[in-house]
Short mmCIF file of C-alpha atoms in Angstrom, two decimals:
data_model
loop_
_atom_site.label_atom_id
_atom_site.label_comp_id
_atom_site.label_asym_id
_atom_site.label_seq_id
_atom_site.Cartn_x
_atom_site.Cartn_y
_atom_site.Cartn_z
CA MET A 1 98.85 79.24 115.72
CA ARG A 2 101.39 80.62 118.50
CA LEU A 3 102.27 79.52 121.75
CA VAL A 4 101.73 82.01 124.66
CA LYS A 5 101.65 82.49 128.45
CA VAL A 6 98.95 85.02 129.66
CA VAL A 7 100.72 87.92 131.28
CA GLY A 8 98.23 90.36 132.22
CA SER A 9 94.56 91.84 131.15
CA ILE A 10 93.49 95.29 129.72
CA THR A 11 90.63 97.34 130.72
CA SER A 12 89.21 99.84 128.01
CA THR A 13 86.02 101.79 127.93
CA ILE A 14 86.22 103.67 124.62
CA LYS A 15 86.49 100.88 122.11
CA ASP A 16 85.02 99.82 119.01
CA PRO A 17 81.61 98.24 119.56
CA SER A 18 82.66 94.55 118.25
CA LEU A 19 85.10 94.33 121.22
CA GLU A 20 82.42 94.95 123.69
CA GLY A 21 81.81 91.56 126.14
CA PHE A 22 85.41 90.02 125.68
CA LYS A 23 88.02 89.81 128.31
CA ILE A 24 91.17 91.46 126.65
CA LEU A 25 94.65 89.51 127.68
CA LEU A 26 97.89 90.50 127.25
CA VAL A 27 100.19 87.38 126.10
CA GLN A 28 103.84 86.76 125.67
CA CYS A 29 105.09 84.67 122.99
CA LEU A 30 107.15 81.65 124.26
CA GLN A 31 109.88 79.43 123.18
CA THR A 32 109.30 75.61 122.80
CA ASP A 33 111.15 75.66 126.53
CA LEU A 34 108.49 77.77 127.61
CA LYS A 35 110.77 80.75 128.00
CA SER A 36 109.34 84.02 127.32
CA ARG A 37 110.28 86.00 124.19
CA GLU A 38 110.19 89.43 123.63
CA GLU A 39 107.11 89.38 121.47
CA TYR A 40 103.53 90.52 122.65
CA PHE A 41 99.96 90.29 121.54
CA VAL A 42 96.63 91.70 122.82
CA ALA A 43 94.03 89.01 122.11
CA VAL A 44 90.51 88.55 123.12
CA ASP A 45 89.74 85.25 125.17
CA THR A 46 87.44 82.79 123.68
CA VAL A 47 88.18 79.62 126.05
CA GLY A 48 88.34 81.06 129.49
CA MET A 49 92.17 81.45 130.22
CA GLY A 50 93.50 82.67 133.80
CA GLU A 51 96.57 85.03 134.03
CA GLY A 52 99.59 82.69 134.02
CA GLU A 53 98.27 80.22 131.85
CA ILE A 54 99.56 78.47 128.65
CA GLY A 55 97.65 78.83 125.38
CA LEU A 56 97.44 79.28 121.86
CA ILE A 57 96.39 82.17 119.51
CA VAL A 58 95.50 82.43 116.02
CA THR A 59 96.12 85.76 114.40
CA GLY A 60 95.16 87.69 111.58
CA SER A 61 92.03 87.32 109.85
CA THR A 62 91.54 83.58 111.25
CA ALA A 63 90.77 85.50 114.85
CA LYS A 64 87.50 86.89 113.43
CA ARG A 65 86.22 83.18 112.51
CA THR A 66 86.15 81.35 115.85
CA VAL A 67 82.76 80.54 117.31
CA ARG A 68 82.89 83.41 119.60
CA THR A 69 84.25 86.07 117.64
CA ARG A 70 82.39 85.65 114.25
CA LYS A 71 82.60 89.09 112.63
CA LYS A 72 84.17 90.69 115.40
CA ASN A 73 87.27 93.02 114.64
CA VAL A 74 89.70 91.28 116.41
CA ASP A 75 93.13 90.20 114.80
CA ALA A 76 94.22 87.95 117.65
CA ALA A 77 92.25 85.41 119.75
CA LEU A 78 93.01 82.83 122.51
CA VAL A 79 91.47 79.56 120.98
CA ALA A 80 93.12 76.66 123.10
CA LYS A 81 94.38 75.96 126.86
CA VAL A 82 97.37 73.88 126.41
CA ASP A 83 97.53 70.63 128.79
CA ASN A 84 100.74 69.35 127.64
CA ILE A 85 103.76 69.99 125.31
CA GLU A 86 105.88 66.87 124.19
CA LEU A 87 109.33 67.85 122.74
CA GLU A 88 111.06 65.53 120.74
CA LYS A 89 114.24 65.30 122.36
CA ASN A 90 113.81 66.75 125.88
CA GLY A 91 110.89 64.69 126.85
CA GLN A 92 107.78 66.06 128.18
CA SER A 93 107.95 69.83 129.49
CA MET B 1 95.91 93.68 118.61
CA ARG B 2 98.85 95.54 119.87
CA LEU B 3 99.65 97.87 122.56
CA VAL B 4 100.55 101.21 121.43
CA LYS B 5 101.29 105.05 122.16
CA VAL B 6 100.42 108.08 119.72
CA VAL B 7 103.75 109.73 119.03
CA GLY B 8 102.77 112.00 116.14
CA SER B 9 100.49 112.55 113.41
CA ILE B 10 100.73 112.70 109.86
CA THR B 11 99.12 114.94 106.98
CA SER B 12 98.96 113.98 103.43
CA THR B 13 96.88 115.94 100.68
CA ILE B 14 97.65 113.44 97.85
CA LYS B 15 96.50 110.09 99.04
CA ASP B 16 93.96 107.32 98.46
CA PRO B 17 90.31 108.90 98.29
CA SER B 18 89.42 106.34 101.08
CA LEU B 19 91.75 107.73 103.56
CA GLU B 20 89.93 111.08 103.31
CA GLY B 21 88.67 112.33 106.71
CA PHE B 22 90.65 110.07 108.86
CA LYS B 23 93.20 111.37 111.64
CA ILE B 24 96.59 109.61 110.40
CA LEU B 25 98.48 108.83 113.77
CA LEU B 26 101.91 107.69 114.16
CA VAL B 27 101.81 104.84 117.06
CA GLN B 28 104.89 103.07 118.55
CA CYS B 29 104.46 99.65 119.84
CA LEU B 30 104.91 99.22 123.74
CA GLN B 31 106.42 96.52 126.05
CA THR B 32 104.22 95.28 128.93
CA ASP B 33 105.91 97.58 131.26
CA LEU B 34 105.05 100.48 128.95
CA LYS B 35 108.42 101.16 127.63
CA SER B 36 108.72 101.50 123.90
CA ARG B 37 109.76 99.14 121.31
CA GLU B 38 111.42 100.06 117.91
CA GLU B 39 108.38 99.17 116.24
CA TYR B 40 106.05 101.65 114.31
CA PHE B 41 102.78 101.46 112.57
CA VAL B 42 100.90 104.61 111.06
CA ALA B 43 97.33 103.94 112.05
CA VAL B 44 93.88 105.68 111.36
CA ASP B 45 91.90 107.04 114.26
CA THR B 46 88.47 105.24 115.07
CA VAL B 47 88.06 106.17 118.87
CA GLY B 48 89.33 110.14 119.07
CA MET B 49 93.02 109.40 120.50
CA GLY B 50 95.29 112.30 121.44
CA GLU B 51 99.21 112.32 121.38
CA GLY B 52 100.72 110.76 124.34
CA GLU B 53 97.84 108.39 124.97
CA ILE B 54 97.89 104.54 125.06
CA GLY B 55 95.43 102.67 122.85
CA LEU B 56 95.39 99.20 120.86
CA ILE B 57 95.79 98.76 117.10
CA VAL B 58 94.35 96.04 114.79
CA THR B 59 96.17 95.40 111.77
CA GLY B 60 95.83 93.46 108.68
CA SER B 61 92.47 92.87 107.11
CA THR B 62 90.62 93.57 110.39
CA ALA B 63 91.81 96.89 110.39
CA LYS B 64 88.90 97.69 107.46
CA ARG B 65 86.09 96.09 109.14
CA THR B 66 85.51 98.18 112.27
CA VAL B 67 82.44 100.75 112.29
CA ARG B 68 84.31 103.84 110.83
CA THR B 69 86.78 101.71 108.60
CA ARG B 70 84.13 99.42 106.44
CA LYS B 71 85.62 99.06 103.18
CA LYS B 72 88.54 101.56 103.62
CA ASN B 73 91.70 100.64 102.24
CA VAL B 74 93.53 100.79 105.64
CA ASP B 75 95.77 98.29 107.36
CA ALA B 76 96.10 99.57 110.90
CA ALA B 77 93.61 101.35 112.92
CA LEU B 78 93.23 102.42 116.23
CA VAL B 79 90.15 100.62 118.00
CA ALA B 80 90.47 101.08 121.95
CA LYS B 81 91.74 103.55 124.55
CA VAL B 82 93.39 101.66 127.23
CA ASP B 83 92.33 102.78 130.64
CA ASN B 84 94.34 100.44 132.83
CA ILE B 85 96.74 97.35 132.60
CA GLU B 86 96.88 94.90 135.13
CA LEU B 87 100.07 92.63 135.05
CA GLU B 88 100.08 89.36 136.64
CA LYS B 89 103.21 89.91 138.63
CA ASN B 90 104.42 93.55 138.71
CA GLY B 91 100.85 94.44 140.11
CA GLN B 92 99.00 97.34 138.27
CA SER B 93 101.03 99.75 135.91
CA MET C 1 105.21 78.66 102.66
CA ARG C 2 108.25 78.21 105.41
CA LEU C 3 110.85 75.28 105.78
CA VAL C 4 110.08 73.81 109.04
CA LYS C 5 111.13 70.74 111.19
CA VAL C 6 108.54 69.17 113.53
CA VAL C 7 110.13 69.55 117.23
CA GLY C 8 106.96 68.35 119.15
CA SER C 9 103.21 68.16 119.70
CA ILE C 10 100.74 69.91 122.00
CA THR C 11 97.67 68.58 123.39
CA SER C 12 94.57 70.66 124.49
CA THR C 13 91.41 69.58 125.67
CA ILE C 14 89.63 72.99 126.09
CA LYS C 15 89.80 74.36 122.61
CA ASP C 16 87.67 76.36 119.84
CA PRO C 17 85.64 73.50 118.13
CA SER C 18 87.32 73.66 114.56
CA LEU C 19 90.72 72.48 116.22
CA GLU C 20 88.97 69.16 117.05
CA GLY C 21 90.38 66.12 115.27
CA PHE C 22 93.67 67.66 114.24
CA LYS C 23 97.28 66.94 115.40
CA ILE C 24 98.65 70.10 116.93
CA LEU C 25 102.16 70.14 116.04
CA LEU C 26 104.91 72.48 117.45
CA VAL C 27 107.42 73.39 114.31
CA GLN C 28 110.73 75.26 114.20
CA CYS C 29 111.40 77.22 111.12
CA LEU C 30 115.14 76.20 109.29
CA GLN C 31 117.59 77.96 107.30
CA THR C 32 118.59 76.73 103.81
CA ASP C 33 121.39 74.74 105.57
CA LEU C 34 118.74 73.18 107.75
CA LYS C 35 119.95 74.64 110.87
CA SER C 36 117.22 75.94 113.15
CA ARG C 37 116.02 79.38 113.37
CA GLU C 38 114.54 81.19 116.68
CA GLU C 39 111.06 81.06 115.09
CA TYR C 40 108.63 78.68 115.80
CA PHE C 41 104.75 78.24 114.92
CA VAL C 42 102.01 75.82 116.19
CA ALA C 43 100.60 74.28 113.26
CA VAL C 44 97.90 71.59 112.32
CA ASP C 45 98.92 68.78 110.38
CA THR C 46 97.34 67.85 107.12
CA VAL C 47 99.97 65.34 105.62
CA GLY C 48 100.99 62.96 108.35
CA MET C 49 104.05 64.54 109.74
CA GLY C 50 106.23 62.65 112.39
CA GLU C 51 108.38 64.48 114.88
CA GLY C 52 111.90 65.22 113.41
CA GLU C 53 110.43 65.33 109.87
CA ILE C 54 111.07 68.52 107.40
CA GLY C 55 107.95 70.09 105.79
CA LEU C 56 106.46 73.13 104.68
CA ILE C 57 103.83 75.25 106.36
CA VAL C 58 101.37 77.92 105.18
CA THR C 59 100.41 80.80 107.51
CA GLY C 60 97.79 83.25 107.69
CA SER C 61 94.35 82.82 105.63
CA THR C 62 96.04 80.00 103.24
CA ALA C 63 95.96 77.84 106.01
CA LYS C 64 92.24 77.38 106.30
CA ARG C 65 92.12 76.60 102.43
CA THR C 66 93.48 73.14 102.53
CA VAL C 67 91.51 70.09 101.82
CA ARG C 68 91.15 69.07 105.43
CA THR C 69 91.42 72.54 107.00
CA ARG C 70 88.77 74.00 104.94
CA LYS C 71 86.72 76.76 107.00
CA LYS C 72 88.72 75.57 110.25
CA ASN C 73 89.85 78.53 112.18
CA VAL C 74 93.76 77.58 111.84
CA ASP C 75 96.32 80.11 110.76
CA ALA C 76 98.93 77.69 110.45
CA ALA C 77 98.82 74.38 108.49
CA LEU C 78 101.49 71.78 107.63
CA VAL C 79 101.03 71.14 103.85
CA ALA C 80 103.94 69.13 102.64
CA LYS C 81 106.67 66.71 103.38
CA VAL C 82 110.05 67.67 102.02
CA ASP C 83 112.01 64.71 100.40
CA ASN C 84 114.68 66.85 99.23
CA ILE C 85 116.36 70.15 98.98
CA GLU C 86 118.56 71.12 96.16
CA LEU C 87 120.64 74.20 97.02
CA GLU C 88 122.31 76.50 94.16
CA LYS C 89 125.93 76.43 95.27
CA ASN C 90 126.14 73.88 97.90
CA GLY C 91 124.81 70.90 95.86
CA GLN C 92 122.23 68.69 97.73
CA SER C 93 121.68 68.90 101.37
CA MET D 1 100.57 101.96 107.37
CA ARG D 2 104.32 102.04 107.42
CA LEU D 3 106.13 105.39 106.83
CA VAL D 4 108.47 104.74 103.87
CA LYS D 5 110.98 106.37 101.51
CA VAL D 6 111.11 105.74 97.75
CA VAL D 7 114.79 104.64 97.20
CA GLY D 8 114.28 103.08 93.95
CA SER D 9 112.62 101.47 91.03
CA ILE D 10 112.29 98.40 89.52
CA THR D 11 111.95 96.93 85.81
CA SER D 12 110.53 93.74 84.78
CA THR D 13 109.15 92.35 81.39
CA ILE D 14 108.19 89.06 82.27
CA LYS D 15 105.66 89.43 85.26
CA ASP D 16 102.19 88.53 86.19
CA PRO D 17 99.58 90.41 83.83
CA SER D 18 98.00 92.16 86.74
CA LEU D 19 101.37 94.06 87.49
CA GLU D 20 101.26 95.62 83.93
CA GLY D 21 101.04 99.33 83.71
CA PHE D 22 102.17 100.05 87.60
CA LYS D 23 105.57 101.80 88.42
CA ILE D 24 107.17 99.38 90.66
CA LEU D 25 108.97 101.13 93.62
CA LEU D 26 111.69 99.98 95.97
CA VAL D 27 110.75 101.52 99.63
CA GLN D 28 112.63 101.52 102.80
CA CYS D 29 110.94 101.91 106.06
CA LEU D 30 111.41 104.89 108.35
CA GLN D 31 111.81 105.66 111.69
CA THR D 32 109.72 108.39 113.42
CA ASP D 33 112.83 110.56 113.03
CA LEU D 34 112.74 109.71 109.53
CA LYS D 35 116.25 107.73 109.88
CA SER D 36 116.05 104.50 107.65
CA ARG D 37 115.31 100.98 108.89
CA GLU D 38 116.78 97.85 107.51
CA GLU D 39 113.41 97.07 106.26
CA TYR D 40 112.18 97.20 102.55
CA PHE D 41 109.26 96.43 100.61
CA VAL D 42 108.42 96.51 96.70
CA ALA D 43 105.40 98.48 96.27
CA VAL D 44 103.34 99.73 93.44
CA ASP D 45 102.64 103.27 93.04
CA THR D 46 98.87 104.65 93.19
CA VAL D 47 100.02 108.39 93.97
CA GLY D 48 102.56 109.56 91.71
CA MET D 49 105.48 109.16 94.20
CA GLY D 50 108.89 110.34 92.87
CA GLU D 51 112.54 108.94 94.08
CA GLY D 52 113.37 110.08 97.62
CA GLU D 53 109.64 111.13 98.55
CA ILE D 54 108.34 110.09 101.87
CA GLY D 55 104.90 108.07 101.53
CA LEU D 56 102.75 105.82 103.17
CA ILE D 57 102.28 102.04 102.04
CA VAL D 58 99.46 99.47 102.87
CA THR D 59 100.50 95.97 103.07
CA GLY D 60 98.55 92.68 102.56
CA SER D 61 95.03 92.14 101.21
CA THR D 62 94.39 96.06 101.76
CA ALA D 63 97.16 96.79 98.95
CA LYS D 64 94.57 95.15 96.44
CA ARG D 65 91.55 97.65 97.42
CA THR D 66 92.72 100.87 96.72
CA VAL D 67 91.09 102.58 93.56
CA ARG D 68 94.03 101.75 91.07
CA THR D 69 95.06 98.48 92.32
CA ARG D 70 91.22 96.81 92.66
CA LYS D 71 91.50 93.10 91.69
CA LYS D 72 95.29 93.39 91.24
CA ASN D 73 97.88 90.87 92.45
CA VAL D 74 99.85 93.36 94.83
CA ASP D 75 100.56 93.12 98.24
CA ALA D 76 102.00 96.39 99.02
CA ALA D 77 100.76 99.77 97.41
CA LEU D 78 101.89 103.24 97.98
CA VAL D 79 98.80 105.19 99.00
CA ALA D 80 99.60 108.67 100.23
CA LYS D 81 102.43 111.32 99.78
CA VAL D 82 103.63 112.48 103.28
CA ASP D 83 103.11 116.49 103.48
CA ASN D 84 104.05 116.75 107.12
CA ILE D 85 105.04 114.73 110.53
CA GLU D 86 104.28 116.21 113.78
CA LEU D 87 105.94 114.43 116.56
CA GLU D 88 104.47 114.63 120.02
CA LYS D 89 108.02 115.91 121.64
CA ASN D 90 110.44 116.70 119.08
CA GLY D 91 108.16 119.07 117.41
CA GLN D 92 107.62 119.35 113.69
CA SER D 93 110.36 117.13 111.56
CA MET E 1 106.36 92.56 97.07
CA ARG E 2 109.69 91.44 98.13
CA LEU E 3 113.00 91.43 96.44
CA VAL E 4 114.40 88.04 96.31
CA LYS E 5 116.90 85.82 94.94
CA VAL E 6 116.36 81.74 93.85
CA VAL E 7 118.85 80.01 95.99
CA GLY E 8 117.42 76.53 95.87
CA SER E 9 114.37 74.04 94.86
CA ILE E 10 112.29 71.70 96.93
CA THR E 11 110.62 68.25 96.01
CA SER E 12 107.94 66.96 97.58
CA THR E 13 105.75 63.84 97.03
CA ILE E 14 103.29 63.94 99.95
CA LYS E 15 101.65 67.24 99.74
CA ASP E 16 98.18 69.40 99.52
CA PRO E 17 96.71 68.55 96.15
CA SER E 18 96.75 72.03 95.26
CA LEU E 19 100.83 72.45 95.59
CA GLU E 20 100.57 69.81 92.54
CA GLY E 21 102.19 70.81 89.19
CA PHE E 22 104.18 73.85 90.82
CA LYS E 23 107.69 74.39 90.85
CA ILE E 24 108.51 74.97 94.49
CA LEU E 25 111.42 77.21 94.92
CA LEU E 26 113.63 78.59 98.01
CA VAL E 27 114.14 82.12 97.78
CA GLN E 28 116.17 84.42 99.99
CA CYS E 29 115.14 88.10 100.51
CA LEU E 30 117.64 90.64 99.43
CA GLN E 31 118.74 94.23 100.39
CA THR E 32 118.68 97.31 97.97
CA ASP E 33 122.39 96.51 97.40
CA LEU E 34 121.46 93.19 96.37
CA LYS E 35 123.23 91.27 99.32
CA SER E 36 121.43 88.50 101.19
CA ARG E 37 119.48 88.92 104.19
CA GLU E 38 118.72 86.17 106.69
CA GLU E 39 115.33 85.79 105.60
CA TYR E 40 113.76 83.09 103.44
CA PHE E 41 110.60 82.00 101.68
CA VAL E 42 109.51 78.84 99.77
CA ALA E 43 107.33 80.13 96.92
CA VAL E 44 105.70 78.44 93.76
CA ASP E 45 107.08 79.82 90.37
CA THR E 46 104.70 81.43 88.18
CA VAL E 47 106.90 83.37 85.89
CA GLY E 48 109.65 80.61 84.93
CA MET E 49 112.45 81.43 87.47
CA GLY E 50 115.72 79.71 87.38
CA GLU E 51 118.19 79.48 90.37
CA GLY E 52 120.35 82.49 90.76
CA GLU E 53 117.70 84.91 89.48
CA ILE E 54 116.30 87.76 90.97
CA GLY E 55 112.47 88.23 91.00
CA LEU E 56 109.60 89.53 93.08
CA ILE E 57 107.49 87.62 95.53
CA VAL E 58 103.97 88.26 96.90
CA THR E 59 102.94 86.96 100.08
CA GLY E 60 99.89 86.52 102.27
CA SER E 61 96.23 85.98 100.59
CA THR E 62 97.48 87.68 97.51
CA ALA E 63 99.46 84.93 96.28
CA LYS E 64 96.44 82.99 95.57
CA ARG E 65 95.06 85.56 93.10
CA THR E 66 97.67 85.24 90.23
CA VAL E 67 96.59 83.63 87.04
CA ARG E 68 98.20 80.43 87.66
CA THR E 69 97.87 80.32 91.37
CA ARG E 70 93.98 80.85 91.35
CA LYS E 71 92.35 79.20 94.35
CA LYS E 72 95.85 77.55 95.44
CA ASN E 73 96.72 77.07 99.05
CA VAL E 74 99.85 78.74 98.73
CA ASP E 75 100.96 81.65 100.49
CA ALA E 76 104.00 83.11 98.45
CA ALA E 77 104.34 83.19 94.45
CA LEU E 78 107.42 84.45 92.54
CA VAL E 79 105.19 86.93 90.44
CA ALA E 80 108.00 88.67 88.27
CA LYS E 81 111.59 88.52 86.88
CA VAL E 82 113.61 91.48 87.85
CA ASP E 83 115.61 93.09 84.76
CA ASN E 84 116.89 96.19 86.34
CA ILE E 85 117.10 98.02 89.72
CA GLU E 86 117.92 101.73 89.81
CA LEU E 87 118.91 103.15 93.06
CA GLU E 88 118.38 106.76 94.14
CA LYS E 89 121.98 107.54 95.19
CA ASN E 90 124.06 104.83 93.73
CA GLY E 91 123.03 104.47 90.33
CA GLN E 92 122.31 101.36 88.40
CA SER E 93 122.97 98.22 90.33
#
C-alpha cells in the first residue's frame, strides 16, 4: 500500500463501463513526515474519503479485489482512511 | 489509473495478433497542474481519444480486462476521457 | 523482494474488511549498505516485525499469496525478518 | 506498452527451461523524440526484431500471454515493430 | 527481465514457509555497459548463481511461475546466468 493525500477529484462521462458509480480521486504520495512527493495516482474511492484526507491506496491487480471493486477495471483504489501514523524516532506525527 | 495527455500515435504492421484493430497512442503522464512529466506509455485506445486530449490509463493486468481489451495482450489502455479536474486548493483547473 | 526497515505503524478504523486484524507497518527501502532510500511502502506484517527491524517485503499480487494474507486485498507484505546480510566485497554488514 | 530500441542481445546456456528457443534482447526505453532514456529491459522477441530497430514491449503478466510466450516465464516481450510515430506538435518523426 | 549482478546474500530464519529452501540473493541492476545502477532487488536463486556473477531476474507474478518457484510467494527470481552480452555499437562487452 502507499500513503497518500486526496488532492482533487476527476469527472469523466466517456469511460469504461466498470468505472461507473465510483468517485475518482487524484491522490498524491506522501513521505513519512507527511510531506508530499511528486508521485500521483488516480484512484477510485472505496471508503468515503474527502479532499485533504490521508489514506492508503492499493495498486495493481489487488485494486480490483476489494469488496466494492470486485471485477472492476481499476488499478488503484483507496482502501483505508488513516487515523494516526506513529513514527519510530520522531514520535507521533 | 494515471492522468495522461495523448501526444502522438504509432503505426505498426508487424505485431502480436491481439493488437490488431486498436488505435495505439503515445501518452504522456501529467502533474496535477496538467504540466507534463517525463514519463510515457504506449496505450491502446478504448474510448475514442484524440491527440491533445486528457484521459486516464490503466496499466498492468487491469489493462486487459476492459470491455474492448478482454483477453488482449496489452499492458496499458486509455479507459476514460477527462472532463474536469477539481483541485483542493487551486480551484478548478 | 525488497530490503526494508520498519519505521512506523499506521492505525485505521475505516478500511477494507480484508485489512482487519493486520498490523499495518510503514517500511522504508534500504540500500545494500543499509542506508535508507527515499522509497516507502505500507505493508501488512506476516512475521511479527518490530519497529527498527530489518526485513523483506513482497509487493504486487504475490503479497496476497502468503499463508496469512491469502485472498486478502494487500499489495505489500513483510514476509521475512533478516538475520544477516553478507556482501560480496565489504564483508559482513 | 513502452517504446524501445533494440541495443543488444544476450546469450545464456544455464536458464529456466521456459526461456529456451527465444532470442533474448536488450532494449532501451525511448522518449517521444526517440532519444534514449536510462531505462533498460531484457525482453524476449516475438516479432523478429533486429538490433537498432524500434518496437514496443509489454511488461508484467501480459508478457506471458502473447501467441509465442503463452505460459512462458517472461516478464517483458517485444510485441510490435514500429513503422511510424506521428507526434501532435512536431509532425512526423 | 532485468540484467543484474549478484552482490550479496541474505539469511533469515523467521520467514514465510514458501521461502524455505531457497538461496536469497541481493542483486543490483546493471546498465548495458555493466556499470551498476542504484536499483536493488532481493531475488531467490533458481539457476545456481554465485556472488559477482551476472544474470537475469524476472519480477512480479512471473517470478512464481518458474519450475523451482511454482506457487512460491516470491516476486523476484534469478532465471538465467548470462554468458555474453553483444552490444549494437560497442561490440562485445
